[in-house]
Short mmCIF file of C-alpha atoms and ligand atoms in Angstrom, two decimals:
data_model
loop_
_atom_site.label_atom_id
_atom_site.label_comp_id
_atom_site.label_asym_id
_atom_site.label_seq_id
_atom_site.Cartn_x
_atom_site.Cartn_y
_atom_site.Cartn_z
CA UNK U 25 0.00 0.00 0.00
CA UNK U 26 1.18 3.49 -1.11
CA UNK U 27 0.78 6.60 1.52
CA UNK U 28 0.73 9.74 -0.75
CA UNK U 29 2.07 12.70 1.61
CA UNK U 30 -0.43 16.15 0.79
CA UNK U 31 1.97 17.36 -1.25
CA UNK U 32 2.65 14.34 -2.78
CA UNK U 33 -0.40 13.12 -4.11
CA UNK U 34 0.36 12.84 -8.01
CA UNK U 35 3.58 11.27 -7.21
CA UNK U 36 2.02 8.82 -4.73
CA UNK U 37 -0.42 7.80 -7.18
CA UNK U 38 2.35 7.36 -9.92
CA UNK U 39 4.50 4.74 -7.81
CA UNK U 40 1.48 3.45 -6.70
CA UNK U 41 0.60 2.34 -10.34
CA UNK U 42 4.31 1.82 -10.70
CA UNK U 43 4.35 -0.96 -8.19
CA UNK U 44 0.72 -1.55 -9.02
CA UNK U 45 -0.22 -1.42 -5.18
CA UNK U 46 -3.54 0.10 -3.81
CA UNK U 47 -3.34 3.83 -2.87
CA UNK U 48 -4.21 4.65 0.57
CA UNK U 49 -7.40 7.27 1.00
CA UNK U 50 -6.35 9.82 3.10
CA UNK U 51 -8.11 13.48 4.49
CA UNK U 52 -5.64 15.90 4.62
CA UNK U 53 -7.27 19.18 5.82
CA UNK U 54 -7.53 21.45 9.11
CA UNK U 55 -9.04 21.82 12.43
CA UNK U 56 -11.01 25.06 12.88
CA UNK U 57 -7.98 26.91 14.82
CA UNK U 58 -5.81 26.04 11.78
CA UNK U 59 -3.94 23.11 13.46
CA UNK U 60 -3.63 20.45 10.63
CA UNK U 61 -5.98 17.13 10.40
CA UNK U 62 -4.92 14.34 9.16
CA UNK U 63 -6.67 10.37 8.70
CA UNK U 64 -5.10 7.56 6.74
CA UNK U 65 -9.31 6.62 6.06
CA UNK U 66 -8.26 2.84 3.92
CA UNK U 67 -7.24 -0.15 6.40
CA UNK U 68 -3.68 -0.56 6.34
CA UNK U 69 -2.23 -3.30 4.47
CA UNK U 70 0.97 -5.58 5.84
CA UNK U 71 3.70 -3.45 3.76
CA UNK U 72 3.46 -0.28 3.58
CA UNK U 73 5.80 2.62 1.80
CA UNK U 74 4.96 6.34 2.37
CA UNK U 75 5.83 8.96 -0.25
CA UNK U 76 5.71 12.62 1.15
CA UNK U 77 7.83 15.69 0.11
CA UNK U 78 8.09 18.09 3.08
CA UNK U 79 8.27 21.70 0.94
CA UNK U 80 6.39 23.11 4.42
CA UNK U 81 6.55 23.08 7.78
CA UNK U 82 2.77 21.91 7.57
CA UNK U 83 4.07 19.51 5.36
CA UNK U 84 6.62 18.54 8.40
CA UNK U 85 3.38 18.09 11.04
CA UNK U 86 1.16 15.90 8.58
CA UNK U 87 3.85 13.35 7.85
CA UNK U 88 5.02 13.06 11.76
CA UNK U 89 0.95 12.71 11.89
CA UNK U 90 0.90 9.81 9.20
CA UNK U 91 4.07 7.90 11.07
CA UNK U 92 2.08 8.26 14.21
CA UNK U 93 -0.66 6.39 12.27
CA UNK U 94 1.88 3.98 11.09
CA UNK U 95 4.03 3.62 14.64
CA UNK U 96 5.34 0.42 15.78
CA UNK U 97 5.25 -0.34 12.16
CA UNK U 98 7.99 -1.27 9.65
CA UNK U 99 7.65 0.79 6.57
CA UNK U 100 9.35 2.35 3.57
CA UNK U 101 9.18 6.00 3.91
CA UNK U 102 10.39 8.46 0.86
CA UNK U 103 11.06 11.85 1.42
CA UNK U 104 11.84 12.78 -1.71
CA UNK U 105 12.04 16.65 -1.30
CA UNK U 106 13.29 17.36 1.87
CA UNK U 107 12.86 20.09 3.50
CA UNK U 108 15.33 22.13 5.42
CA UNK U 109 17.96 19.96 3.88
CA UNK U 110 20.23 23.29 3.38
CA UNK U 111 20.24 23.79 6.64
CA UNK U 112 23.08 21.07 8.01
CA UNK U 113 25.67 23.72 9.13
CA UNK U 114 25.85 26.06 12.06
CA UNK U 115 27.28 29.76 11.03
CA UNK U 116 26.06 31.50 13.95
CA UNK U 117 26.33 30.61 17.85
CA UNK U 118 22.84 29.37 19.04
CA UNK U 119 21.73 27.82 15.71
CA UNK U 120 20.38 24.46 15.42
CA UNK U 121 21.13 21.96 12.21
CA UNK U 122 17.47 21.94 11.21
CA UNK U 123 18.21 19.42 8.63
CA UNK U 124 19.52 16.98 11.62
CA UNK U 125 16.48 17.85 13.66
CA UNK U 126 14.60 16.58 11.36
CA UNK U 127 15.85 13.71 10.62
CA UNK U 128 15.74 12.72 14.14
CA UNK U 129 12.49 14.09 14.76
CA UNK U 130 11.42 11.55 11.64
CA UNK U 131 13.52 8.47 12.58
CA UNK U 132 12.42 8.18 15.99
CA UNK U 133 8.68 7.03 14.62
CA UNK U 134 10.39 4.56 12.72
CA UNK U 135 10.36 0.49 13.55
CA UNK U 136 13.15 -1.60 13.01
CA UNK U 137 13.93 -2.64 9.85
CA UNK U 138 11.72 0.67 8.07
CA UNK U 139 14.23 2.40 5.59
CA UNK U 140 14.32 5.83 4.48
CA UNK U 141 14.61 7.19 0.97
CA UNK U 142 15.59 11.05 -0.17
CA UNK U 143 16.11 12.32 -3.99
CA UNK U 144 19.28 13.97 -4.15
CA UNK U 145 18.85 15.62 -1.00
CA UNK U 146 21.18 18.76 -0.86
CA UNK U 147 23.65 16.98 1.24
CA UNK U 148 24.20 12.72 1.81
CA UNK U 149 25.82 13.69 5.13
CA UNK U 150 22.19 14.54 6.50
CA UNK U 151 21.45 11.16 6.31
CA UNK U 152 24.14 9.53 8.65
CA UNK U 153 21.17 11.24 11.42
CA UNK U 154 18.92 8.30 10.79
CA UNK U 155 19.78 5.27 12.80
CA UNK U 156 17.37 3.86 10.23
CA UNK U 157 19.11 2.61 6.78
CA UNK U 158 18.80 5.26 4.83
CA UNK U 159 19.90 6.17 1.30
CA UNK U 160 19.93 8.93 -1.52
CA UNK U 161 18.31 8.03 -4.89
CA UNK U 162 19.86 10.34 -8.13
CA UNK U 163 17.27 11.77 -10.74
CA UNK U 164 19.89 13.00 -12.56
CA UNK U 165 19.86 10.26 -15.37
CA UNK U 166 16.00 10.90 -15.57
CA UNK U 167 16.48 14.78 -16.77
CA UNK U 168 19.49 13.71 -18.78
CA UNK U 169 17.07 11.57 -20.90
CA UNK U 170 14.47 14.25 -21.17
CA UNK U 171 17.28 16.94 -22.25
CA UNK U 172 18.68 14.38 -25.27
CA UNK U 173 14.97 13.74 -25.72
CA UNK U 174 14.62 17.55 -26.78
CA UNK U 175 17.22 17.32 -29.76
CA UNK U 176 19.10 20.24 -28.77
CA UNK U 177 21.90 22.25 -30.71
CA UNK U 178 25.58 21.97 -29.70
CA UNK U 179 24.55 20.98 -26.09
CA UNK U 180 26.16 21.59 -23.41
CA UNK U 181 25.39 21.04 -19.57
CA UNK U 182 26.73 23.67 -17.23
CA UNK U 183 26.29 23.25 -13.25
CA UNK U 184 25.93 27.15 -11.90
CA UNK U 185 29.03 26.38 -9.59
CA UNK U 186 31.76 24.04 -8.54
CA UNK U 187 29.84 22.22 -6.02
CA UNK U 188 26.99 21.21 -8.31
CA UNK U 189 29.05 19.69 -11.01
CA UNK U 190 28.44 15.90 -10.36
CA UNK U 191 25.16 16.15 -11.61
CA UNK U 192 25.88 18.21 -14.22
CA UNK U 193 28.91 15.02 -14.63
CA UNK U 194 26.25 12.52 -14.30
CA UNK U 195 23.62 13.98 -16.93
CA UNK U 196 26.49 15.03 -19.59
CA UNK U 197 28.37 11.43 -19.70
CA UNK U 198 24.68 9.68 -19.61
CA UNK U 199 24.06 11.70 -23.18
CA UNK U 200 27.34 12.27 -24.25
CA UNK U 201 27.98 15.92 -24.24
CA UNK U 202 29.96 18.09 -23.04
CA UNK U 203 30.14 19.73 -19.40
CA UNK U 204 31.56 22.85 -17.37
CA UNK U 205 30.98 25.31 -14.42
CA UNK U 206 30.73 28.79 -13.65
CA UNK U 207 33.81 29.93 -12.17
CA UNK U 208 33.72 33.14 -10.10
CA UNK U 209 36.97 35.15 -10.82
CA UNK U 210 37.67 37.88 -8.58
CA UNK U 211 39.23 41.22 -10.79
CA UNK U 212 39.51 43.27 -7.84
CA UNK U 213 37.88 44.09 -4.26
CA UNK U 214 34.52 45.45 -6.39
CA UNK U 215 34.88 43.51 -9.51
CA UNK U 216 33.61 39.75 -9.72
CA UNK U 217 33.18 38.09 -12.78
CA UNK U 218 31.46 34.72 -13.80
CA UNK U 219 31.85 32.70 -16.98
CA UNK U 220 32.05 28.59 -18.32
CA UNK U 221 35.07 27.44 -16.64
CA UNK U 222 36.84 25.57 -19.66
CA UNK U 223 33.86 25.71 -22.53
CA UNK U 224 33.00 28.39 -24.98
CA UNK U 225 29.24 28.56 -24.89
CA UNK U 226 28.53 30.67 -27.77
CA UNK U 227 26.54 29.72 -30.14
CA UNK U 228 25.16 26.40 -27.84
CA UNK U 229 22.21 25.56 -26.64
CA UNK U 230 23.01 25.17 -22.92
CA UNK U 231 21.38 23.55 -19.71
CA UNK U 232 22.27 24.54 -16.54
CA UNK U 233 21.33 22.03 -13.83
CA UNK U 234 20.92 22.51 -9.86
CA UNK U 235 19.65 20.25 -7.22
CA UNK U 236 16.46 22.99 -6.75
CA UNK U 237 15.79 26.22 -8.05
CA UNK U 238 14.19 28.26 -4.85
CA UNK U 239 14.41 31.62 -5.35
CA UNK U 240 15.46 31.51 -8.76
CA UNK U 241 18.54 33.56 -7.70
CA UNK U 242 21.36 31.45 -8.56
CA UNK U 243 19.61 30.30 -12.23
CA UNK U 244 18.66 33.61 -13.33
CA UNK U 245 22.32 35.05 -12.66
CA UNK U 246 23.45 31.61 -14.46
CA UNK U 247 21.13 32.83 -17.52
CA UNK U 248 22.15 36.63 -17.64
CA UNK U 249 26.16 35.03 -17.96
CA UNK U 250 25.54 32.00 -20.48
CA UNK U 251 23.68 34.86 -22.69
CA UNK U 252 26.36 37.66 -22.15
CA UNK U 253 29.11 34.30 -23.14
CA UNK U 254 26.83 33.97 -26.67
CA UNK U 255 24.92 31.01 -25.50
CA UNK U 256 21.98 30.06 -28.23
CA UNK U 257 19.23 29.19 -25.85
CA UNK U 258 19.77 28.37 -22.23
CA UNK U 259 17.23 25.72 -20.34
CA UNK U 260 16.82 24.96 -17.03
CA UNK U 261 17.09 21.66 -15.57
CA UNK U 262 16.57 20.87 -11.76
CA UNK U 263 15.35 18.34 -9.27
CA UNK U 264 13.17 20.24 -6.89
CA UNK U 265 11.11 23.48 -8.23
CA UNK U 266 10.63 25.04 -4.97
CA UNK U 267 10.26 27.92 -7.04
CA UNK U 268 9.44 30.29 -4.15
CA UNK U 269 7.63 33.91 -4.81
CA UNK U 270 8.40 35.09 -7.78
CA UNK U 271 11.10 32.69 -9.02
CA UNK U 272 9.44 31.79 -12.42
CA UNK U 273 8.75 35.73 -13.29
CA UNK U 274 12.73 36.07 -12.49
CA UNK U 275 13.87 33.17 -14.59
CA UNK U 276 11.75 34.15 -17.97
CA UNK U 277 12.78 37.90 -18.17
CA UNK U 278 16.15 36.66 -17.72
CA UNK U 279 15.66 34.89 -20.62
CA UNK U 280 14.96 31.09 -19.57
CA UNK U 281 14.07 29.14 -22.95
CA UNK U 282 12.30 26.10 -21.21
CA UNK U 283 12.61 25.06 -17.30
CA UNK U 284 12.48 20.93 -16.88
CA UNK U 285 11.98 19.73 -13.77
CA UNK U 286 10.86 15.98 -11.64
CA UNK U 287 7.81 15.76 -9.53
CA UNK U 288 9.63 15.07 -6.16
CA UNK U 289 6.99 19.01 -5.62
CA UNK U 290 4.62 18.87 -8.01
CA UNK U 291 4.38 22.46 -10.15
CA UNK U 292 3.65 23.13 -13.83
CA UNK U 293 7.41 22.32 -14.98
CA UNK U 294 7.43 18.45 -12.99
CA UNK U 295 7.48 16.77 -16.08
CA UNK U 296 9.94 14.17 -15.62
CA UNK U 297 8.31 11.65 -13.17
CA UNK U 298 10.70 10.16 -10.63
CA UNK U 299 8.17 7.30 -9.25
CA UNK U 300 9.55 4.67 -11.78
CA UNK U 301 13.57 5.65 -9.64
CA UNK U 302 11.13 5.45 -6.10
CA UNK U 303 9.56 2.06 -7.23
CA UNK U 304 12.74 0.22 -8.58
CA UNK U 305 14.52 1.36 -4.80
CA UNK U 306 11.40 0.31 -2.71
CA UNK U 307 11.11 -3.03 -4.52
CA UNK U 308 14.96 -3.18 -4.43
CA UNK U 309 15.17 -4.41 -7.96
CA UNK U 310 14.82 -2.87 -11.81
CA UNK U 311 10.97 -2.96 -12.73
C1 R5P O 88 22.64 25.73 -3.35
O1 R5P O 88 23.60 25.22 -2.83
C2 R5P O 88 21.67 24.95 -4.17
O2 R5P O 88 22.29 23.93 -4.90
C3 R5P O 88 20.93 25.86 -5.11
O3 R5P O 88 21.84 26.41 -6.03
C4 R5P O 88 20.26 26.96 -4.38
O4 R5P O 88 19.60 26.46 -3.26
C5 R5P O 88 19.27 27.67 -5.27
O5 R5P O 88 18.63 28.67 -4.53
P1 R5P O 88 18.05 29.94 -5.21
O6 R5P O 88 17.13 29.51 -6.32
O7 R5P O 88 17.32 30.65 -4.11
O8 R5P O 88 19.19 30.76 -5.74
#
């Protein structure tokens, strides 16, 4: 049986068909003072696997509310956006590594023998928290299909710094392209500039990939660069669109050609499903 988290009811229902296991019923909704409500409503089956992105804190509250349903039970339990995942190192006296907190705060529902699943989560290291096995799944190779799948000119893949580059490794060697970074080279105290570390972009069609795209900060500066460099087209390709505020106003009058993006939060640009990666992991073997 297949738990689909609130904001993970699309991509419950597609590993759910996946593994071709029922899909629980479940009210997700509030109590009158705003406090969340939650009710797994089927009965529960012998194996269970819950799929729930936490993109809220509310988000946070209803799954701790679903394990409590599911306590003393050993389950599979996917988090595959996880929330406050950037938050795994202190910078300040006095704050807390919300990423470990949560992972505690999560593990301590879970039976013996449950195991816990993330999609590139910003960081592995957050998941040495769960006493619980616990392990990272990689959509990368998913979005590298859908970006040779879009016949694109010249590509190239381009992480928007140093520290992103394995996927950008991963997706480029899957379709057999080139791939780069953007190097920040410091002129002068004032005077930063950012440009493909080793590859001339002009006149390529170029995808920059990121584990998320929040803000839409670090893409749109990506997009301004690649165009100043003489890219053709630049796409966006990314694992979580968190795609807070304003992000999707910022990335188009930069000059985004196309954003791609997997349903681990489900928006207008998920089109690359990652249930088939969740259901080969939870089964433990290809479909
Ligand atoms: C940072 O380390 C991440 O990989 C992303 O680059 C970052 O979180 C994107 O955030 P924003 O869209 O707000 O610039």
């Amino acid at each position: 049986m297949i738990i689909g988290g609130p904001s993970s009811q699309l991509l419950g229902g597609r590993v759910a068909a996946a593994l071709d296991e029922e899909l629980a019923l479940c009210e997700y909704s509030s109590f009158p003072d705003g406090e969340a409500y939650t009710q797994v409503s089927s009965d529960l089956d012998e194996e269970i696997t819950v799929v729930c992105s936490t993109p809220s804190d509310r988000d946070i509250i209803q799954l701790l509310q679903i394990l409590d349903v599911l306590r003393g039970r050993r389950i599979d339990l996917v988090v595959p956006y996880f929330g406050y995942a950037r938050q795994d190192k202190q910078f300040k006296p006095g704050e807390p590594l919300s990423a470990r907190a949560m992972a505690v705060a999560i593990d301590a529902f879970l039976a013996e023998g449950s195991r816990v699943y993330t999609v590139n989560i910003h960081d592995r290291s957050v998941l040495n928290n769960f006493r619980h096995l616990a392990m990272d799944l990689d959509a990368a190779p998913l979005l590298a299909d859908e970006i040779r799948a879009m016949g694109l000119h010249d590509p190239v893949i381009i992480s928007p710094d140093k520290g992103a580059i394995r996927m950008a490794r991963v997706a480029a060697e899957r379709i057999g392209v080139d791939y780069d970074y953007l190097e920040k080279t410091r002129h002068s105290g004032t005077v930063v500039s950012m440009a493909p570390k080793e590859i001339d972009a002009s006149g390529r069609d170029v995808v920059v990939l990121d584990d998320m795209i929040a803000t839409g900060g670090t893409m749109a500066q990506a997009i301004s660069i690649l165009r100043d460099n003489g890219a053709r087209r630049v796409y966006l390709g990314s694992v979580h669109p968190v795609l807070t505020g304003s992000a999707v106003l910022k990335l188009c009058r930069a000059g985004v050609e196309a954003i791609i993006a997997t349903d681990t939060l489900e928006k207008a640009v998920s089109t690359v499903s990652v249930a088939g990666l969740i259901a080969e992991a939870v089964r433990g073997k290809p479909l």
